Short mmCIF file of C-alpha atoms in Angstrom, two decimals:
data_model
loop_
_atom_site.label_atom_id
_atom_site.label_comp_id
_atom_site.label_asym_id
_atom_site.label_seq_id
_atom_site.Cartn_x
_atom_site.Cartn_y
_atom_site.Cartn_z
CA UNK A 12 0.00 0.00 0.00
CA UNK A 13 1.01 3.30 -0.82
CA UNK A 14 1.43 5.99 1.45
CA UNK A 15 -0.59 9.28 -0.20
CA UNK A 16 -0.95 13.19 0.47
CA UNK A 17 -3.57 14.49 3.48
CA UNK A 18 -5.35 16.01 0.88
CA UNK A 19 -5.85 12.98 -1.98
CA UNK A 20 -9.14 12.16 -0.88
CA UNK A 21 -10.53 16.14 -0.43
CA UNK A 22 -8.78 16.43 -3.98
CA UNK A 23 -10.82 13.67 -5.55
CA UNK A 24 -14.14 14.54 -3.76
CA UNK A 25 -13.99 18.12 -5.47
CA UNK A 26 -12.75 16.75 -8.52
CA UNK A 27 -16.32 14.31 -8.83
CA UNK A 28 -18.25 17.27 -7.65
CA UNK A 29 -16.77 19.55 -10.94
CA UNK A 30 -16.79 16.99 -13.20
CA UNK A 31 -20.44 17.11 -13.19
CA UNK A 32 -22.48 16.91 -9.68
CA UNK A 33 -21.44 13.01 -9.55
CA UNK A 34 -20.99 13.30 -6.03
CA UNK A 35 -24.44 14.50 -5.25
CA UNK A 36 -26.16 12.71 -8.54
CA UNK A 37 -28.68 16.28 -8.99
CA UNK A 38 -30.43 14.51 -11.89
CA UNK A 39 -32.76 12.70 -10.66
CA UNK A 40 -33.75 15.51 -7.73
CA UNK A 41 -36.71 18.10 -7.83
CA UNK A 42 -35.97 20.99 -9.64
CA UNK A 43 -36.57 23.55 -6.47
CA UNK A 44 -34.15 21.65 -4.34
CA UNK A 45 -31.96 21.65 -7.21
CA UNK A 46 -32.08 25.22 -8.14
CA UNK A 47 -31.64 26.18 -3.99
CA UNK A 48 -28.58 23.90 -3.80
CA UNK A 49 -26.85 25.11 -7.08
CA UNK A 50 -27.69 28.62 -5.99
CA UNK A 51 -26.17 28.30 -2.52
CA UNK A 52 -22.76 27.02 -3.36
CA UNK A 53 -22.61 29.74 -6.15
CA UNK A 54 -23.41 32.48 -3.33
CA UNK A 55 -20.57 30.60 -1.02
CA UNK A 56 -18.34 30.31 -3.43
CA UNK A 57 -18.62 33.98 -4.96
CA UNK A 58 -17.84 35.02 -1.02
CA UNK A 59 -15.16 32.95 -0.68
CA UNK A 60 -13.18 34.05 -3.50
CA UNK A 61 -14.06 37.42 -2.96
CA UNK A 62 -12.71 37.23 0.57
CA UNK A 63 -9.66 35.29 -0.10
CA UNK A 64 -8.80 38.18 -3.33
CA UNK A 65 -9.18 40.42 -0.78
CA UNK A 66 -6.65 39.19 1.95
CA UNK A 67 -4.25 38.08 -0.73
CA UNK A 68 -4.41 41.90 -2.05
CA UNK A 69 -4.46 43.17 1.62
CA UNK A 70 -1.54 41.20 2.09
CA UNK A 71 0.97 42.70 -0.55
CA UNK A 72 -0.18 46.32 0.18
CA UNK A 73 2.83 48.06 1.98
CA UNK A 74 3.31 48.90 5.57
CA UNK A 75 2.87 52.68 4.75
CA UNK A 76 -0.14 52.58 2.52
CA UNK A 77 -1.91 51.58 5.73
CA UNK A 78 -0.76 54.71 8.13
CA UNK A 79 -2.73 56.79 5.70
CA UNK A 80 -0.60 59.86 7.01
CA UNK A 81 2.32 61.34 5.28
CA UNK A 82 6.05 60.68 6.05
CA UNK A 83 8.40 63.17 6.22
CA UNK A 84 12.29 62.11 5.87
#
C-alpha cells in the first residue's frame, strides 16, 4: 500500500463534484431543491473568493499605505 498526500481524498471529492455533480447525482432531484442547492454554493463560493482576493491583495499592500498619514524624511 502506498502511502498518499492528506489532501488525496478532499482532492478527488472536489474533482467528482466539478466533473459534473457526480458526487451529489442532482439529476434525478426536484428541480426547487436543485435550483436552492446550485444557488447556494454559487453564493458561497462567490464570497469565498471574494474574501480570499481580498486578503491576498491586503496582504501585498505596503506597511505605509496603511498609516494613511504622510512621512516626512
Amino acid at each position: 500500500m502506498s502511502k498518499r498526500r492528506p489532501g488525496t481524498r478532499f482532492v478527488r471529492a472536489m474533482m467528482a463534484l466539478a466533473v459534473g455533480g457526480s458526487a451529489l447525482q442532482l439529476s434525478g432531484c426536484d428541480p426547487n431543491v436543485r435550483a436552492a442547492l446550485l444557488g447556494g454554493l454559487q453564493q458561497t463560493t462567490q464570497s469565498l473568493s471574494t474574501a480570499l482576493i481580498s486578503a491576498f491583495f491586503l496582504s501585498l499592500q505596503d506597511d505605509s499605505d496603511l498609516a494613511g498619514g504622510l512621512t516626512t524624511t
